[in-house]
Amino acid sequence: LKGATVTKTIKFLPTSGIMEFEEGGGCEPGCVNVRVTGYGQSSLMGHYHVLNTFCSDGENPVGLILGFLTAANGDEIHTYVSKAGLDENGELYYVYKVIPDECTGRFENIVSGEMIITGSMDFENLTWTCEGEGTLDFQYD
């Protein structure tokens, strides 16, 4: 497969977790640092930990939403949200793009990737749920 690009599908089974808010945390004055964390199961990662972090003005994200997916063995996929909104069913969705140069372990050969995640956020209980899928392009030298 030397020099070949191989596209693999990645599926995320239903996952849930918590949201935490912290004043400051590298955010501009008047904003809070938001950490969205949880554990899930995926077709290419197996059991994984998810962390999304971003600054918020209390209603909207300020700047990039960064995502970190860490497999049980420590291999990582790093992402950012390129688009978010409500789908035709009124469900929240996020389009995550992979940051290839920051992926590690068995994911260090990723050259591009996109994942569409849908779910909901419960701000009263500070919990969230999601699921989704996408594709990852691996380049083998």
N, CA, C and O of each residue as an XYZ file, in Angstrom:
564
protein
N       0.811     -1.213      0.000
C       0.000      0.000      0.000
C       0.850      1.271      0.000
O       0.320      2.366      0.186
N       2.148      1.137     -0.204
C       3.032      2.287     -0.147
C       2.552      3.380     -1.101
O       2.338      3.141     -2.289
N       2.385      4.597     -0.547
C       1.930      5.730     -1.332
C       0.431      5.794     -1.531
O      -0.068      6.753     -2.120
N      -0.297      4.802     -1.057
C      -1.746      4.756     -1.254
C      -2.479      5.526     -0.160
O      -2.032      5.595      0.985
N      -3.602      6.094     -0.541
C      -4.506      6.700      0.424
C      -5.672      5.742      0.617
O      -6.311      5.318     -0.347
N      -5.941      5.409      1.873
C      -7.022      4.489      2.208
C      -8.041      5.245      3.055
O      -7.693      5.848      4.070
N      -9.297      5.206      2.629
C     -10.372      5.856      3.379
C     -11.071      4.826      4.245
O     -11.485      3.771      3.766
N     -11.199      5.144      5.530
C     -11.872      4.254      6.474
C     -13.031      4.996      7.121
O     -12.934      6.185      7.425
N     -14.126      4.278      7.325
C     -15.283      4.835      8.021
C     -15.091      4.656      9.516
O     -14.647      3.605      9.978
N     -15.432      5.701     10.269
C     -15.412      5.617     11.725
C     -16.833      5.908     12.219
O     -17.445      6.908     11.846
N     -17.338      5.010     13.064
C     -18.680      5.167     13.623
C     -18.575      5.313     15.132
O     -17.813      4.608     15.794
N     -19.354      6.241     15.654
C     -19.408      6.475     17.090
C     -20.760      6.018     17.617
O     -21.797      6.555     17.229
N     -20.747      5.032     18.499
C     -21.981      4.552     19.116
C     -22.493      5.622     20.077
O     -21.743      6.524     20.450
N     -23.777      5.535     20.487
C     -24.294      6.538     21.425
C     -23.382      6.697     22.647
O     -22.998      5.722     23.293
N     -23.055      7.941     22.936
C     -22.105      8.316     23.974
C     -22.726      9.420     24.826
O     -23.586     10.163     24.354
N     -22.294      9.524     26.064
C     -22.771     10.612     26.908
C     -21.654     11.063     27.838
O     -20.630     10.392     27.972
N     -21.865     12.196     28.471
C     -20.869     12.716     29.387
C     -21.364     13.956     30.089
O     -22.565     14.212     30.180
N     -20.393     14.732     30.592
C     -20.722     15.920     31.376
C     -20.098     17.175     30.778
O     -19.184     17.108     29.957
N     -20.622     18.327     31.217
C     -20.074     19.633     30.854
C     -19.598     20.312     32.126
O     -20.257     20.241     33.163
N     -18.440     20.977     32.040
C     -17.900     21.725     33.170
C     -17.546     23.130     32.693
O     -17.137     23.324     31.548
N     -17.708     24.100     33.578
C     -17.435     25.494     33.253
C     -16.430     26.045     34.251
O     -16.519     25.783     35.451
N     -15.450     26.829     33.731
C     -14.412     27.395     34.584
C     -14.145     28.830     34.137
O     -13.954     29.094     32.950
N     -14.134     29.742     35.087
C     -13.794     31.136     34.775
C     -12.357     31.201     34.273
O     -11.491     30.464     34.745
N     -12.113     32.077     33.325
C     -10.751     32.247     32.804
C     -10.344     31.069     31.948
O     -10.893     30.863     30.866
N      -9.377     30.286     32.429
C      -8.923     29.109     31.695
C      -8.383     29.436     30.316
O      -8.520     28.641     29.386
N      -7.760     30.620     30.180
C      -7.204     30.997     28.885
C      -8.191     31.728     27.990
O      -7.858     32.065     26.854
N      -9.390     31.978     28.476
C     -10.398     32.688     27.682
C     -10.315     34.186     27.945
O      -9.793     34.622     28.972
N     -10.831     34.958     27.012
C     -10.824     36.407     27.182
C     -11.761     36.804     28.324
O     -12.663     36.044     28.680
N     -11.551     37.986     28.897
C     -12.406     38.434     30.014
C     -13.887     38.390     29.634
O     -14.265     38.733     28.514
N     -14.710     37.963     30.583
C     -16.148     37.856     30.347
C     -16.567     36.518     29.771
O     -17.758     36.260     29.600
N     -15.597     35.660     29.469
C     -15.892     34.344     28.912
C     -15.518     33.245     29.905
O     -14.721     33.464     30.818
N     -16.097     32.078     29.719
C     -15.760     30.920     30.543
C     -15.185     29.828     29.655
O     -15.499     29.748     28.467
N     -14.336     28.983     30.245
C     -13.794     27.820     29.557
C     -14.782     26.674     29.757
O     -15.167     26.373     30.886
N     -15.184     26.045     28.676
C     -16.130     24.929     28.731
C     -15.375     23.647     28.381
O     -14.655     23.587     27.384
N     -15.552     22.627     29.219
C     -14.961     21.299     28.985
C     -16.112     20.303     28.882
O     -16.928     20.180     29.796
N     -16.163     19.602     27.762
C     -17.178     18.583     27.514
C     -16.439     17.250     27.492
O     -15.612     17.024     26.610
N     -16.720     16.365     28.446
C     -15.969     15.116     28.557
C     -16.900     13.912     28.647
O     -18.060     14.026     29.042
N     -16.362     12.762     28.271
C     -17.114     11.516     28.377
C     -16.328     10.355     27.809
O     -15.185     10.508     27.376
N     -16.955      9.195     27.818
C     -16.352      7.964     27.305
C     -17.323      7.329     26.331
O     -18.538      7.447     26.488
N     -16.784      6.650     25.317
C     -17.640      6.009     24.347
C     -16.957      4.847     23.658
O     -15.870      4.416     24.042
N     -17.632      4.348     22.618
C     -17.148      3.225     21.832
C     -17.219      3.621     20.362
O     -18.205      4.205     19.912
N     -16.163      3.298     19.618
C     -16.097      3.651     18.210
C     -15.556      2.477     17.403
O     -14.834      1.628     17.927
N     -15.912      2.441     16.130
C     -15.492      1.334     15.271
C     -13.983      1.276     15.063
O     -13.441      0.175     14.972
N     -13.282      2.393     14.984
C     -11.839      2.381     14.744
C     -11.010      2.591     16.005
O      -9.823      2.266     16.035
N     -11.633      3.131     17.038
C     -10.877      3.433     18.254
C     -11.147      2.449     19.384
O     -10.373      2.374     20.338
N     -12.231      1.698     19.286
C     -12.643      0.896     20.428
C     -13.128      1.832     21.515
O     -13.790      2.830     21.230
N     -12.800      1.514     22.775
C     -13.180      2.375     23.902
C     -12.324      3.641     23.848
O     -11.108      3.554     23.678
N     -12.939      4.809     23.989
C     -12.196      6.057     23.913
C     -12.722      7.077     24.924
O     -13.831      6.949     25.443
N     -11.899      8.087     25.186
C     -12.268      9.239     25.998
C     -12.376     10.430     25.057
O     -11.547     10.595     24.162
N     -13.388     11.254     25.254
C     -13.553     12.459     24.445
C     -13.436     13.684     25.346
O     -13.943     13.700     26.468
N     -12.765     14.696     24.838
C     -12.684     15.997     25.485
C     -12.845     17.050     24.402
O     -12.092     17.074     23.428
N     -13.831     17.919     24.578
C     -13.965     19.107     23.740
C     -13.769     20.296     24.661
O     -14.271     20.308     25.785
N     -13.050     21.282     24.193
C     -12.813     22.459     25.007
C     -12.967     23.711     24.146
O     -12.552     23.750     22.987
N     -13.578     24.733     24.752
C     -13.766     25.991     24.036
C     -14.112     27.097     25.033
O     -14.470     26.835     26.182
N     -13.997     28.315     24.570
C     -14.409     29.470     25.361
C     -15.831     29.838     24.960
O     -16.230     29.653     23.810
N     -16.596     30.365     25.924
C     -17.980     30.751     25.651
C     -18.282     32.072     26.332
O     -17.795     32.353     27.427
N     -19.099     32.883     25.657
C     -19.543     34.142     26.250
C     -20.787     33.941     27.107
O     -21.396     34.909     27.563
N     -21.163     32.689     27.323
C     -22.355     32.358     28.103
C     -23.501     31.889     27.232
O     -24.432     31.242     27.712
N     -23.431     32.219     25.941
C     -24.464     31.778     25.012
C     -23.898     31.078     23.791
O     -24.516     30.157     23.258
N     -22.726     31.509     23.345
C     -22.134     30.976     22.119
C     -20.643     30.714     22.316
O     -19.996     31.351     23.147
N     -20.103     29.764     21.536
C     -18.650     29.567     21.562
C     -17.935     30.811     21.041
O     -18.423     31.494     20.141
N     -16.779     31.090     21.617
C     -15.921     32.183     21.163
C     -14.628     31.520     20.685
O     -13.865     30.990     21.494
N     -14.384     31.549     19.382
C     -13.211     30.874     18.834
C     -13.516     29.421     18.505
O     -14.676     29.015     18.431
N     -12.462     28.651     18.310
C     -12.600     27.253     17.890
C     -13.052     26.334     19.022
O     -12.704     26.535     20.186
N     -13.829     25.329     18.653
C     -14.121     24.210     19.547
C     -13.121     23.129     19.165
O     -13.168     22.596     18.056
N     -12.207     22.802     20.092
C     -11.205     21.772     19.837
C     -11.652     20.459     20.448
O     -12.205     20.433     21.548
N     -11.409     19.357     19.728
C     -11.788     18.030     20.200
C     -10.586     17.109     20.274
O      -9.695     17.153     19.425
N     -10.578     16.273     21.306
C      -9.502     15.318     21.519
C     -10.125     13.963     21.800
O     -10.815     13.792     22.805
N      -9.886     12.999     20.922
C     -10.364     11.629     21.101
C      -9.151     10.778     21.434
O      -8.189     10.732     20.666
N      -9.194     10.101     22.577
C      -8.063      9.303     23.016
C      -8.496      7.856     23.201
O      -9.346      7.556     24.038
N      -7.900      6.952     22.406
C      -8.198      5.520     22.519
C      -7.632      4.991     23.836
O      -6.796      5.643     24.462
N      -8.082      3.820     24.250
C      -7.647      3.221     25.517
C      -6.130      3.056     25.583
O      -5.552      3.108     26.668
N      -5.474      2.855     24.427
C      -4.016      2.677     24.433
C      -3.256      3.999     24.315
O      -2.026      3.993     24.259
N      -3.964      5.130     24.276
C      -3.319      6.436     24.229
C      -3.237      7.066     22.848
O      -2.879      8.239     22.743
N      -3.556      6.332     21.782
C      -3.550      6.906     20.435
C      -4.610      8.010     20.360
O      -5.693      7.869     20.928
N      -4.300      9.105     19.661
C      -5.183     10.265     19.656
C      -5.554     10.738     18.253
O      -4.765     10.650     17.312
N      -6.789     11.245     18.147
C      -7.263     11.992     16.979
C      -7.642     13.377     17.502
O      -8.445     13.494     18.428
N      -7.063     14.426     16.908
C      -7.368     15.804     17.299
C      -8.246     16.424     16.219
O      -8.040     16.193     15.028
N      -9.232     17.219     16.650
C     -10.201     17.791     15.722
C     -10.537     19.235     16.092
O     -10.153     19.734     17.149
N     -11.258     19.880     15.196
C     -11.896     21.165     15.491
C     -13.259     21.156     14.815
O     -13.458     20.455     13.823
N     -14.196     21.931     15.348
C     -15.534     22.024     14.767
C     -15.503     23.074     13.659
O     -15.164     24.234     13.893
N     -15.867     22.643     12.441
C     -15.884     23.563     11.304
C     -17.280     24.131     11.054
O     -17.432     25.158     10.393
N     -18.301     23.450     11.590
C     -19.682     23.892     11.368
C     -20.555     23.265     12.445
O     -20.296     22.145     12.888
N     -21.586     23.986     12.865
C     -22.547     23.466     13.841
C     -23.904     24.080     13.549
O     -23.998     25.148     12.944
N     -24.952     23.401     13.982
C     -26.293     23.927     13.771
C     -27.341     22.904     14.150
O     -27.066     21.955     14.885
N     -28.547     23.107     13.640
C     -29.641     22.175     13.856
C     -29.956     21.488     12.535
O     -30.019     22.141     11.493
N     -30.156     20.156     12.574
C     -30.494     19.434     11.353
C     -31.996     19.545     11.080
O     -32.706     20.253     11.794
N     -32.479     18.849     10.052
C     -33.891     18.939      9.649
C     -34.852     18.435     10.722
O     -36.041     18.753     10.679
N     -34.353     17.649     11.691
C     -35.183     17.157     12.799
C     -35.056     18.023     14.047
O     -35.612     17.694     15.095
N     -34.327     19.129     13.936
C     -34.122     20.008     15.084
C     -33.072     19.505     16.056
O     -32.967     19.997     17.179
N     -32.280     18.504     15.611
C     -31.237     17.948     16.468
C     -29.921     18.689     16.217
O     -29.592     19.038     15.084
N     -29.186     18.915     17.291
C     -27.903     19.588     17.220
C     -26.903     18.730     16.453
O     -26.825     17.523     16.682
N     -26.136     19.337     15.543
C     -25.083     18.596     14.848
C     -23.802     19.421     14.820
O     -23.822     20.651     14.860
N     -22.695     18.701     14.750
C     -21.370     19.308     14.654
C     -20.603     18.596     13.553
O     -20.662     17.370     13.448
N     -19.885     19.352     12.732
C     -18.990     18.788     11.733
C     -17.572     18.991     12.264
O     -17.101     20.120     12.402
N     -16.903     17.878     12.559
C     -15.537     17.908     13.070
C     -14.564     17.619     11.942
O     -14.745     16.658     11.195
N     -13.540     18.439     11.813
C     -12.446     18.205     10.862
C     -11.236     17.731     11.662
O     -10.969     18.224     12.758
N     -10.515     16.775     11.100
C      -9.325     16.244     11.752
C      -8.146     17.198     11.552
O      -7.985     17.786     10.483
N      -7.325     17.341     12.595
C      -6.072     18.097     12.519
C      -4.964     17.049     12.353
O      -4.443     16.548     13.349
N      -4.595     16.710     11.111
C      -3.697     15.570     10.852
C      -2.363     15.612     11.589
O      -1.919     14.591     12.113
N      -1.722     16.766     11.636
C      -0.383     16.854     12.240
C      -0.375     16.590     13.743
O       0.693     16.409     14.326
N      -1.547     16.564     14.381
C      -1.613     16.374     15.826
C      -2.088     14.970     16.219
O      -2.145     14.653     17.407
N      -2.428     14.131     15.241
C      -2.867     12.768     15.545
C      -1.656     11.904     15.902
O      -0.557     12.133     15.399
N      -1.858     10.916     16.766
C      -0.737     10.094     17.238
C      -1.038      8.607     17.111
O      -2.174      8.204     16.861
N       0.014      7.793     17.291
C      -0.142      6.335     17.266
C      -0.635      5.848     15.930
O      -0.149      6.287     14.888
N      -1.594      4.947     15.944
C      -2.095      4.379     14.684
C      -2.841      5.389     13.826
O      -3.209      5.088     12.691
N      -3.069      6.599     14.366
C      -3.762      7.646     13.613
C      -2.802      8.688     13.046
O      -3.254      9.664     12.448
N      -1.481      8.509     13.217
C      -0.535      9.511     12.740
C      -0.449      9.556     11.216
O       0.117     10.504     10.670
N      -0.988      8.571     10.521
C      -0.984      8.577      9.056
C      -2.231      9.215      8.456
O      -2.413      9.194      7.239
N      -3.091      9.781      9.301
C      -4.284     10.461      8.789
C      -3.854     11.730      8.064
O      -3.076     12.522      8.596
N      -4.361     11.920      6.850
C      -4.073     13.139      6.095
C      -5.292     14.055      6.018
O      -5.155     15.248      5.747
N      -6.476     13.507      6.253
C      -7.694     14.320      6.318
C      -8.805     13.469      6.917
O      -8.703     12.244      6.993
N      -9.851     14.136      7.333
C     -10.978     13.417      7.888
C     -12.074     14.369      8.308
O     -11.833     15.537      8.614
N     -13.283     13.840      8.316
C     -14.446     14.620      8.722
C     -15.438     13.697      9.410
O     -15.686     12.582      8.951
N     -16.009     14.174     10.526
C     -16.983     13.397     11.269
C     -18.198     14.269     11.541
O     -18.054     15.431     11.923
N     -19.384     13.725     11.352
C     -20.616     14.446     11.652
C     -21.237     13.799     12.880
O     -21.576     12.615     12.878
N     -21.377     14.600     13.927
C     -21.862     14.128     15.213
C     -23.181     14.835     15.519
O     -23.267     16.058     15.405
N     -24.202     14.081     15.903
C     -25.478     14.671     16.294
C     -25.756     14.323     17.750
O     -25.267     13.318     18.266
N     -26.542     15.160     18.400
C     -26.853     14.878     19.787
C     -27.600     16.004     20.451
O     -28.237     16.827     19.795
N     -27.511     16.027     21.781
C     -28.212     17.045     22.546
C     -27.387     17.437     23.769
O     -26.534     16.682     24.236
N     -27.664     18.635     24.272
C     -27.007     19.135     25.478
C     -28.100     19.511     26.474
O     -29.043     20.223     26.130
N     -27.970     19.034     27.697
C     -28.910     19.325     28.773
C     -28.204     20.286     29.733
O     -27.448     19.855     30.604
N     -28.454     21.588     29.568
C     -27.757     22.587     30.376
C     -28.266     22.620     31.820
O     -27.565     23.109     32.707
N     -29.460     22.114     32.065
C     -29.967     22.054     33.439
C     -29.188     21.030     34.266
O     -28.858     21.284     35.425
N     -28.894     19.870     33.667
C     -28.171     18.801     34.369
C     -26.690     18.723     33.986
O     -25.951     17.890     34.510
N     -26.259     19.603     33.063
C     -24.873     19.663     32.588
C     -24.403     18.325     32.011
O     -23.298     17.864     32.297
N     -25.264     17.713     31.195
C     -24.935     16.457     30.524
C     -25.167     16.613     29.021
O     -25.801     17.563     28.563
N     -24.633     15.648     28.273
C     -24.799     15.643     26.823
C     -24.858     14.207     26.327
O     -24.421     13.285     27.015
N     -25.398     14.026     25.138
C     -25.394     12.728     24.449
C     -25.094     12.986     22.974
O     -25.406     14.056     22.451
N     -24.484     11.999     22.301
C     -24.221     12.153     20.871
C     -23.932     10.797     20.239
O     -23.732      9.797     20.927
N     -23.918     10.795     18.922
C     -23.489      9.661     18.113
C     -23.188     10.199     16.729
O     -23.558     11.328     16.409
N     -22.520      9.402     15.904
C     -22.227      9.890     14.569
C     -21.262      9.012     13.817
O     -20.924      7.910     14.250
N     -20.825      9.518     12.683
C     -19.844      8.788     11.879
C     -19.124      9.750     10.949
O     -19.493     10.917     10.812
N     -18.091      9.226     10.319
C     -17.320     10.020      9.388
C     -16.327      9.169      8.643
O     -16.380      7.939      8.689
N     -15.420      9.832      7.956
C     -14.375      9.125      7.218
C     -13.023      9.713      7.573
O     -12.883     10.910      7.826
N     -12.035      8.834      7.583
C     -10.653      9.230      7.832
C      -9.813      8.739      6.663
O      -9.889      7.567      6.293
N      -9.012      9.624      6.079
C      -8.130      9.278      4.981
C      -6.721      9.067      5.526
O      -6.130      9.977      6.107
N      -6.190      7.862      5.335
C      -4.843      7.516      5.783
C      -3.917      7.467      4.578
O      -4.272      6.890      3.551
N      -2.734      8.063      4.688
C      -1.713      8.005      3.642
C      -0.573      7.137      4.139
O       0.011      7.415      5.187
N      -0.252      6.086      3.394
C       0.824      5.173      3.791
C       2.025      5.386      2.891
O       1.924      5.275      1.670
N       3.172      5.696      3.503
C       4.408      5.947      2.752
C       5.214      4.671      2.597
O       6.286      4.688      1.992
